[in-house]
Short mmCIF file of C-alpha atoms in Angstrom, two decimals:
data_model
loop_
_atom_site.label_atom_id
_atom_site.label_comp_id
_atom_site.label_asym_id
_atom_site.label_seq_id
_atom_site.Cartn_x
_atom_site.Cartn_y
_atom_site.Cartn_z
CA UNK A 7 1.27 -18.38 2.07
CA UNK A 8 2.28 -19.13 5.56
CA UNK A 9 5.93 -16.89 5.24
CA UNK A 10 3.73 -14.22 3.21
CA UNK A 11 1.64 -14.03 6.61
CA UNK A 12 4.35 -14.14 8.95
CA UNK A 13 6.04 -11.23 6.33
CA UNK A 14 2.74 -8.64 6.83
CA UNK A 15 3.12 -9.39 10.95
CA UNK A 16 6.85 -8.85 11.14
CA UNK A 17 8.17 -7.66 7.21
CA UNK A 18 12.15 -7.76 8.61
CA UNK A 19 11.91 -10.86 10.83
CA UNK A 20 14.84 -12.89 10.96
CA UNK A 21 14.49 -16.45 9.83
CA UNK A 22 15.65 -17.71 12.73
CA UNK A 23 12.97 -16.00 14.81
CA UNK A 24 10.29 -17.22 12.05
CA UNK A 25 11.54 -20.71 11.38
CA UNK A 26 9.84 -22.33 14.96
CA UNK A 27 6.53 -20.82 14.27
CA UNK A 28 6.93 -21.95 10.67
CA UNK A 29 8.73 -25.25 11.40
CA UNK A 30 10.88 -24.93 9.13
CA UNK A 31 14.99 -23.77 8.99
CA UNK A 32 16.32 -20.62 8.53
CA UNK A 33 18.07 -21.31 5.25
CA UNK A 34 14.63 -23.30 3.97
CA UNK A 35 12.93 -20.07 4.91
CA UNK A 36 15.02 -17.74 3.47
CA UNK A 37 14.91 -19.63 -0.16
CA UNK A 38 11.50 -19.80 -0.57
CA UNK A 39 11.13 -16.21 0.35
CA UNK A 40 13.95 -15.51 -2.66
CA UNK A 41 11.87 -17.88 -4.86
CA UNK A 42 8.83 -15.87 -4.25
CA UNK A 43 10.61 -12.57 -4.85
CA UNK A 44 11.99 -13.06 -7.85
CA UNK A 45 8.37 -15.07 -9.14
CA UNK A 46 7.23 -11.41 -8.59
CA UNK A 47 4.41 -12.98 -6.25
CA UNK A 48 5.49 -11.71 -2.99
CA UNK A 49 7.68 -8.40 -2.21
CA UNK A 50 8.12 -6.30 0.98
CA UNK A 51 8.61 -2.17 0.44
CA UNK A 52 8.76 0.77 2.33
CA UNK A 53 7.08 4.32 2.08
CA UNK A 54 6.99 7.65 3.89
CA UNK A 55 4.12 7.60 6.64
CA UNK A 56 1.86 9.74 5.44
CA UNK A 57 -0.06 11.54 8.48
CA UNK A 58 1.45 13.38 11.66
CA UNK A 59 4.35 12.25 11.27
CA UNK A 60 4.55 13.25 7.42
CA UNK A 61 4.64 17.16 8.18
CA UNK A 62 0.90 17.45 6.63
CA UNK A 63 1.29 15.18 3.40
CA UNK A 64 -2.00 14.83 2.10
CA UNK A 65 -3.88 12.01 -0.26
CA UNK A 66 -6.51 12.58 -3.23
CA UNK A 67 -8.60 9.61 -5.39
CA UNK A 68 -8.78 10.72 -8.66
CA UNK A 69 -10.69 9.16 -11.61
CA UNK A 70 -9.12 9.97 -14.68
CA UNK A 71 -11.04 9.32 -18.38
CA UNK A 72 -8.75 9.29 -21.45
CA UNK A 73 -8.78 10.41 -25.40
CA UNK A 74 -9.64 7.68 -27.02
CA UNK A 75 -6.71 5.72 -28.13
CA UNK A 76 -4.79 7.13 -25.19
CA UNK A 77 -5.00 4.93 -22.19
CA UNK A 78 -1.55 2.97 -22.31
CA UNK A 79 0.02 6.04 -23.27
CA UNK A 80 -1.21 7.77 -20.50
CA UNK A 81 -0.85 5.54 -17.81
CA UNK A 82 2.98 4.96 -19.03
CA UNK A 83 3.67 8.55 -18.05
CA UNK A 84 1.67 8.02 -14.85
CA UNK A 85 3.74 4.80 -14.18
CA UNK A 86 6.93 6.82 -13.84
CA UNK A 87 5.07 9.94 -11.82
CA UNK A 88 6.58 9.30 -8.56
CA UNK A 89 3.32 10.96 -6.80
CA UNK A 90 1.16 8.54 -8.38
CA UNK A 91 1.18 5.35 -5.73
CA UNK A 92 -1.65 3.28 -7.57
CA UNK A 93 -2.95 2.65 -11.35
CA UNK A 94 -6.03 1.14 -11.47
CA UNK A 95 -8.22 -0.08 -14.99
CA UNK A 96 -11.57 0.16 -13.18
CA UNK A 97 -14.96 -1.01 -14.83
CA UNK A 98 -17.36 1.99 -14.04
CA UNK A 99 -17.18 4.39 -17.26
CA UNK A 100 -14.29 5.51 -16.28
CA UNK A 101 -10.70 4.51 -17.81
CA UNK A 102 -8.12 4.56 -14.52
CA UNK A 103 -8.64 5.42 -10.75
CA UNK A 104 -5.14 6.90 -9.03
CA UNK A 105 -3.88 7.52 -5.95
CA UNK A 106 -1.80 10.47 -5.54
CA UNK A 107 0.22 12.25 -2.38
CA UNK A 108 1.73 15.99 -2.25
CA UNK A 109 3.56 17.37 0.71
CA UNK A 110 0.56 19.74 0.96
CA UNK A 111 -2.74 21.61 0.26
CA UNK A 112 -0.83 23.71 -2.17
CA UNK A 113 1.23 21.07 -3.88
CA UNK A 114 -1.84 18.53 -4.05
CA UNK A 115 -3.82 21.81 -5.73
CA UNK A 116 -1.06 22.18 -8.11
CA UNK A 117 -0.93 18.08 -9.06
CA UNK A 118 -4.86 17.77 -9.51
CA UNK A 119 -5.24 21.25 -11.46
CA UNK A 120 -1.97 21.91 -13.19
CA UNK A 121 -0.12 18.73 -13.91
CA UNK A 122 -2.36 15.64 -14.45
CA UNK A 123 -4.88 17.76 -16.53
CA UNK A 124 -1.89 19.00 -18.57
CA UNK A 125 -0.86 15.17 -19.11
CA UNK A 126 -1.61 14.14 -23.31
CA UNK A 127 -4.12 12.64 -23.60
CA UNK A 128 -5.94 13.28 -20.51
CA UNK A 129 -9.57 14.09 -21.28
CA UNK A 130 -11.48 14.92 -17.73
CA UNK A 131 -10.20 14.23 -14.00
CA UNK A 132 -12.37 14.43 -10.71
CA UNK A 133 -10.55 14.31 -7.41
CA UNK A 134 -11.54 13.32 -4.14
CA UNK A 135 -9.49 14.45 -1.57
CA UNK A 136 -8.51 12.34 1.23
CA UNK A 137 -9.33 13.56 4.96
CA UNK A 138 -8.81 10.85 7.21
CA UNK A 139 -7.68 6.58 6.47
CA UNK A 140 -9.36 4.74 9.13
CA UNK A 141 -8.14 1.08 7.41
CA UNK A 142 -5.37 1.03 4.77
CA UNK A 143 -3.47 -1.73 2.95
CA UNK A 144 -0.99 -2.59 5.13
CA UNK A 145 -3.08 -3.76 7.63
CA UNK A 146 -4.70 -6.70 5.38
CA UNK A 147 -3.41 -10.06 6.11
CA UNK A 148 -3.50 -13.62 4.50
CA UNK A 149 -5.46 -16.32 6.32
CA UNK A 150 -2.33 -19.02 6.47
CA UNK A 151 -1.63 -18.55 9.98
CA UNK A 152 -3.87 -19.59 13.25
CA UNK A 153 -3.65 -17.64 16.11
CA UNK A 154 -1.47 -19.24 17.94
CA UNK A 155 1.06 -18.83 15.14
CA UNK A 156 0.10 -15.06 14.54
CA UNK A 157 0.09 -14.04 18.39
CA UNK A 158 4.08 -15.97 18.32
CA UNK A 159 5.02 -13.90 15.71
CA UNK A 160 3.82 -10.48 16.98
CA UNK A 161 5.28 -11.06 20.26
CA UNK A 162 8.64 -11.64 18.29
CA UNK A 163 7.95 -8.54 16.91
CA UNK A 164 6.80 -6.61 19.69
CA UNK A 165 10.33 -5.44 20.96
CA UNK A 166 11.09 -3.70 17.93
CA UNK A 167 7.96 -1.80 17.60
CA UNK A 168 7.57 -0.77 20.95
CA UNK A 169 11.67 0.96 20.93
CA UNK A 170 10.98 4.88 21.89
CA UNK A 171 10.70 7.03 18.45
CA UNK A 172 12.67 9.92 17.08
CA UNK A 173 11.40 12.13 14.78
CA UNK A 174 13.96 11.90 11.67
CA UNK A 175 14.04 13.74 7.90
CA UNK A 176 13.08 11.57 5.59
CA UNK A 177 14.58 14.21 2.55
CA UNK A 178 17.97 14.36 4.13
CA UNK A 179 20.96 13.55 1.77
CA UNK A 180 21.71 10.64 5.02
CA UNK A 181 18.23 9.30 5.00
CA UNK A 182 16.79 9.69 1.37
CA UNK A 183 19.32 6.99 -0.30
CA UNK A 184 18.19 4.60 2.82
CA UNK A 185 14.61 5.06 1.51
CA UNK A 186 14.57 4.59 -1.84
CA UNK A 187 17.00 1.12 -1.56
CA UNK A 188 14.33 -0.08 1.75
CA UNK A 189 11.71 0.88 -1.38
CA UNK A 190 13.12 -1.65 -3.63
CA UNK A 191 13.59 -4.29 -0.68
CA UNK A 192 12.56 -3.94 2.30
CA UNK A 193 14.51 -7.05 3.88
CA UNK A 194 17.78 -5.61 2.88
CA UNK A 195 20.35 -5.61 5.51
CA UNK A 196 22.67 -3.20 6.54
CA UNK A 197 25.57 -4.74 4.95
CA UNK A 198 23.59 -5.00 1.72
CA UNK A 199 22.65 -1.50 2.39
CA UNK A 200 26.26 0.04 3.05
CA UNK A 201 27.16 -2.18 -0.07
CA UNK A 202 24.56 -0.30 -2.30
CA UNK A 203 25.13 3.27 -0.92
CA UNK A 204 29.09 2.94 -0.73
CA UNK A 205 29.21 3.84 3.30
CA UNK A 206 30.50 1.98 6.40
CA UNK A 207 28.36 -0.69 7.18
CA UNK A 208 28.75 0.27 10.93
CA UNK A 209 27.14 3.80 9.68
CA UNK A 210 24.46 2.74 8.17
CA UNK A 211 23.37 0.08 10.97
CA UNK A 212 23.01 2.91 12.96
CA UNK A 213 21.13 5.03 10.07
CA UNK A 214 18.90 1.98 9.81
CA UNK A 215 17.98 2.06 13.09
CA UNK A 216 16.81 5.32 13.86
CA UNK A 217 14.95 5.50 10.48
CA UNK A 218 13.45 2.29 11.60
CA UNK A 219 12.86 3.54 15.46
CA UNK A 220 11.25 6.89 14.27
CA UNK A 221 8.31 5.05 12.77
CA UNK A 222 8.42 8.10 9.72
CA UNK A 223 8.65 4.78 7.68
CA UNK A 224 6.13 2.26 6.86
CA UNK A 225 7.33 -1.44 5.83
CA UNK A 226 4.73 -3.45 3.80
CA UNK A 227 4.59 -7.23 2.93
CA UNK A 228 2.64 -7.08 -0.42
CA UNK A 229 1.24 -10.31 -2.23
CA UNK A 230 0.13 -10.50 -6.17
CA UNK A 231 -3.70 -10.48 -5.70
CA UNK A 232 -4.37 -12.70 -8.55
CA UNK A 233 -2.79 -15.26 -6.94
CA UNK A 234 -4.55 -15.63 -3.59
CA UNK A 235 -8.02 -16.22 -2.63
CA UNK A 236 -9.37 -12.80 -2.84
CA UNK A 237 -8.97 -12.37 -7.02
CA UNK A 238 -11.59 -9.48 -6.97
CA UNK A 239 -11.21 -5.74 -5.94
CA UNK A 240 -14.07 -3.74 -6.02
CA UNK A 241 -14.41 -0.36 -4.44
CA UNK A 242 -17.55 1.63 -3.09
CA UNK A 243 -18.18 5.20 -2.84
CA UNK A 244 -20.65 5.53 -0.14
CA UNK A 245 -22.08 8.25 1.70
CA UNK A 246 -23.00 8.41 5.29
CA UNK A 247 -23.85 10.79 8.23
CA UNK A 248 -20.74 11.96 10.09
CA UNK A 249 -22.48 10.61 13.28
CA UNK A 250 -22.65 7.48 11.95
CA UNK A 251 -19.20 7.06 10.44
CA UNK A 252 -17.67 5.47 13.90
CA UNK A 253 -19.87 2.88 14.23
CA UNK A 254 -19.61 2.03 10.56
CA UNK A 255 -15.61 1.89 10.80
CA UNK A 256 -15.66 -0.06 13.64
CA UNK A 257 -18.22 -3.00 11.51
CA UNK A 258 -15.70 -2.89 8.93
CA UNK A 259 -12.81 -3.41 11.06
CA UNK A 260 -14.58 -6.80 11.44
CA UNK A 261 -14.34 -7.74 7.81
CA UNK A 262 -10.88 -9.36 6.60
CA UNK A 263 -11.99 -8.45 2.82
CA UNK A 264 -11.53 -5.06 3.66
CA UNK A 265 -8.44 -3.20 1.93
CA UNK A 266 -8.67 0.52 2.49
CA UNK A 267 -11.43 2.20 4.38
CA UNK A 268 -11.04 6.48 4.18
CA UNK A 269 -13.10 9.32 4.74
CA UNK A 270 -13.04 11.93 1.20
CA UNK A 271 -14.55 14.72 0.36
CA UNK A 272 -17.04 14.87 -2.24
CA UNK A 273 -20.78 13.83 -3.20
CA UNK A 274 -19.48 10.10 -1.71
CA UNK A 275 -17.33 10.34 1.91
CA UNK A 276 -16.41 7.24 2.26
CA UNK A 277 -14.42 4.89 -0.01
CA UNK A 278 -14.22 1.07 0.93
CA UNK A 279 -11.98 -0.79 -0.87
CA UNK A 280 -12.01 -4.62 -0.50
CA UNK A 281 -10.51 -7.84 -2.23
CA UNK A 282 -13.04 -10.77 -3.17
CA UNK A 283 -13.66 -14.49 -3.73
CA UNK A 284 -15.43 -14.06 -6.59
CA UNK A 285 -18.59 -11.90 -7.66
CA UNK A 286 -21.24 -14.16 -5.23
CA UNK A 287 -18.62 -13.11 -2.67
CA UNK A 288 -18.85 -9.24 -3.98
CA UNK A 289 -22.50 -9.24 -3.99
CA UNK A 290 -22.29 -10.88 -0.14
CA UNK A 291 -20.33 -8.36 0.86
CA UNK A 292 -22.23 -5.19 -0.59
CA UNK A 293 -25.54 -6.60 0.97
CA UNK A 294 -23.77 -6.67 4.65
CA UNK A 295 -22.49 -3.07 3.53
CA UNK A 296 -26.18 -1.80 2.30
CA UNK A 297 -27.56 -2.88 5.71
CA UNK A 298 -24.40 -1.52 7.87
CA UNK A 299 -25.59 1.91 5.55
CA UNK A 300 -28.31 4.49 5.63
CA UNK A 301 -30.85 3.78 2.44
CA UNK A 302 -29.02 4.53 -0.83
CA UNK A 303 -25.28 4.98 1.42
CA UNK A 304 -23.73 3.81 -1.73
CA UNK A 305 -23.37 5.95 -3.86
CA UNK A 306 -21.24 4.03 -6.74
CA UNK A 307 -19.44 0.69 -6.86
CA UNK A 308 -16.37 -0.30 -9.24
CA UNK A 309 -14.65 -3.67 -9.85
CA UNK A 310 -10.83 -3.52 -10.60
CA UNK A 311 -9.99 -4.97 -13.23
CA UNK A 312 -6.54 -4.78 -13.88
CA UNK A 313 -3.44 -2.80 -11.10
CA UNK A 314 -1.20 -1.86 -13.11
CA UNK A 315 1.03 -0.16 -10.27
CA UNK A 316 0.11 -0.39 -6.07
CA UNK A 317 2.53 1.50 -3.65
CA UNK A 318 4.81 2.07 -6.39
CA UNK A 319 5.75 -1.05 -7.81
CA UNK A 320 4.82 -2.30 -11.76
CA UNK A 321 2.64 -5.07 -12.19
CA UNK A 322 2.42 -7.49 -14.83
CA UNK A 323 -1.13 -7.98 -16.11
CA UNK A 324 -1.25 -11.22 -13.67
CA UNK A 325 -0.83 -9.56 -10.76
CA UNK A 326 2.39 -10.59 -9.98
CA UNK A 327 4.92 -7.41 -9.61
CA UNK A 328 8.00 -6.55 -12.31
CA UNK A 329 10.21 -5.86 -9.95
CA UNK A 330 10.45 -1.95 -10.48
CA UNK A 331 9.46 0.32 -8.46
CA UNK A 332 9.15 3.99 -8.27
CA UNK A 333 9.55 4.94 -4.56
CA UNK A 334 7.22 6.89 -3.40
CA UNK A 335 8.30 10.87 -2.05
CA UNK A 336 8.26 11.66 1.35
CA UNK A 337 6.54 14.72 2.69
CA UNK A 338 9.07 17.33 1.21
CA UNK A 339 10.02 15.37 -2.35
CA UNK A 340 10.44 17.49 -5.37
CA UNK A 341 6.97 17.70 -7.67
CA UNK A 342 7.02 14.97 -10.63
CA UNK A 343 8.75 14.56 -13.60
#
C-alpha cells in the first residue's frame, strides 16, 4: 500500500528516487510493483486532460436502464465504446451509470441522442451533463504514507511538474501511438516505448518528454477498490444554491472519502462520489453531507455495486483490473465503434 501511495504522488518515479522514502531497494521496489501489476490490484494509465487544455472536450453522467435480459449484453458493447470511461452496476432502480466524453457540444449531443439510445437493448437513458469537476479521481490517495514520507516524495516530484508546458496534439500520427501504449502502462520507458512503436529510442525520449511537459496528459495510479479499506462507493446527487457551491467544495476538499466532486446540469447539480468503510461509514458520511447541505440538498443517493470498467480499463467482478484497456480519445478522436 505504501508503493501504491508513493505511485498516486509521483506515477513515473524512479525506484531509486522512491526506495529511501520506502526503505527499501530499487530492484525490491520494482518487483513488488510487477507483482501487483500483473495481480491486477494496482495499475498506472494515462488519459487526455479533459478541460482547457482538451480544446473544449466535454463530460456527461448518464444512467442507462436495460430490456430485460439485456444488461451483460449491453454493457459488453459499452465495454469496447472507447467514449465510455466508466461502467457502473448501481443499486438505485436503475441498471448501469456511465461516464462518457466527446470532443464537443455537438459530438456529446450526437453520443447521448443518436448512439447510446440506438444501442440493443437499451430501454431509457437520462444524461447529466458535466459543467465543471471541482475533485476528480486522480486526486484520491491511500493512507500508507505519513507526511513526512508524502511531502519527500512530492518534492522528488516537484522538478518534473513544475518544467514550462507546451501545448502539443494529442491526435497526431507522432503523439497518438505514445498515448494509447502510456494507456496500457503508464511506467513504460522510452526504450520500452521505441520497442513497441518500432522508432529510435532517442526519438521517442524526446516525444515523451514534451507529451509529458505539455501537461495535455494525465497519469493515474489506480488501486482495485475491493481490496483497500474503502470497499463501498456510493454516489449523491445533490442540489444546492450556486452561492453556496464554494463553500461546500471547499468542506469536501476536507474529506479523504471523497472520489469525484462535479457540478451537472439537471434537477441534481452536484454529484459527490466517495469510497467507504462500510455502510455505518456511508451513513457517517451522508449525515456530515446533509448538514454541509441546504434541507433536502440531496436529491438521490446510489451504492455501487459492481465497476465493471473505470478510466478505461476491465475489471474483474473483484475489483481487481484484467489488464485491458480501451484508451480513452483525446479531444479530436473519431466517434465510437
Amino acid at each position: 500500500m505504501a508503493l501504491i501511495h508513493a505511485l498516486q504522488l509521483w506515477p513515473r518515479a524512479p525506484w531509486a528516487a522512491l526506495a529511501p522514502t520506502l526503505g527499501a531497494s530499487p530492484t525490491a521496489l520494482a518487483q513488488r510493483w510487477a507483482r501487483l501489476r500483473a495481480a491486477g490490484m494496482a495499475w498506472i494509465t494515462a488519459y487526455p486532460e479533459y478541460g482547457e487544455l482538451s480544446g473544449g472536450a466535454m463530460v456527461a453522467l448518464v444512467e442507462m436502464n436495460c430490456a430485460p435480459g439485456a444488461v451483460d449484453d449491453v454493457a459488453r458493447r459499452l465495454e469496447r465504446t472507447h467514449r465510455v470511461h466508466n461502467i457502473e452496476h448501481a443499486a438505485r432502480g436503475l441498471d448501469l451509470l456511465l461516464t462518457v466524453s466527446a470532443s464537443s457540444f455537438g459530438e456529446l449531443s450526437a453520443l447521448l441522442l443518436d448512439e447510446l439510445p440506438k444501442l440493443p437493448g437499451v430501454a431509457s437513458l437520462h444524461s447529466h451533463i458535466g459543467t465543471k469537476r471541482h475533485i476528480e479521481g486522480n486526486q484520491w490517495q491511500l493512507d500508507a504514507l505519513d507526511r513526512a514520507q508524502r511531502e519527500a516524495i512530492l518534492q522528488g516530484g516537484r522538478a518534473e511538474r513544475d518544467r514550462p508546458s507546451e501545448p502539443i496534439y494529442l491526435r497526431s500520427k507522432v503523439f497518438a501511438p505514445l498515448v494509447s501504449e502510456l494507456a496500457h502502462d503508464g511506467r513504460a520507458t522510452a526504450a520500452e516505448l521505441a520497442e513497441r512503436l518500432d522508432r529510435p529510442t532517442s526519438t521517442v525520449r524526446r516525444q515523451l518528454t514534451a507529451l509529458l511537459r505539455s501537461r495535455a496528459l494525465r497519469l493515474r495510479c489506480e488501486v482495485a477498490q475491493l481490496h483497500t479499506r474503502w470497499p463501498i462507493a456510493v454516489i449523491w446527487w445533490c442540489r444546492l444554491p450556486n452561492s453556496a457551491l464554494p463553500a461546500a467544495v471547499s468542506r469536501l476538499r476536507e474529506d479523504s472519502r471523497v472520489r469525484l466532486c462535479m457540478s451537472v446540469t439537471g434537477s441534481a447539480n452536484l454529484v459527490v462520489n466517495a469510497w467507504t468503510a462500510d455502510m455505518g461509514d456511508l451513513m457517517n458520511m451522508q449525515d456530515n453531507l446533509e448538514r454541509l447541505l441546504p434541507a433536502g440538498g440531496i436529491v438521490n443517493s446510489s451504492v455501487i455495486l459492481r465497476t465493471r470498467k473505470r478510466v478505461g480499463w476491465l475489471m474483474h467482478p473483484d475489483g481487481r483490473c484484467t489488464g485491458e484497456v480501451i484508451p480513452l480519445p483525446g479531444p479530436a478522436a473519431d466517434t465510437p465503434a
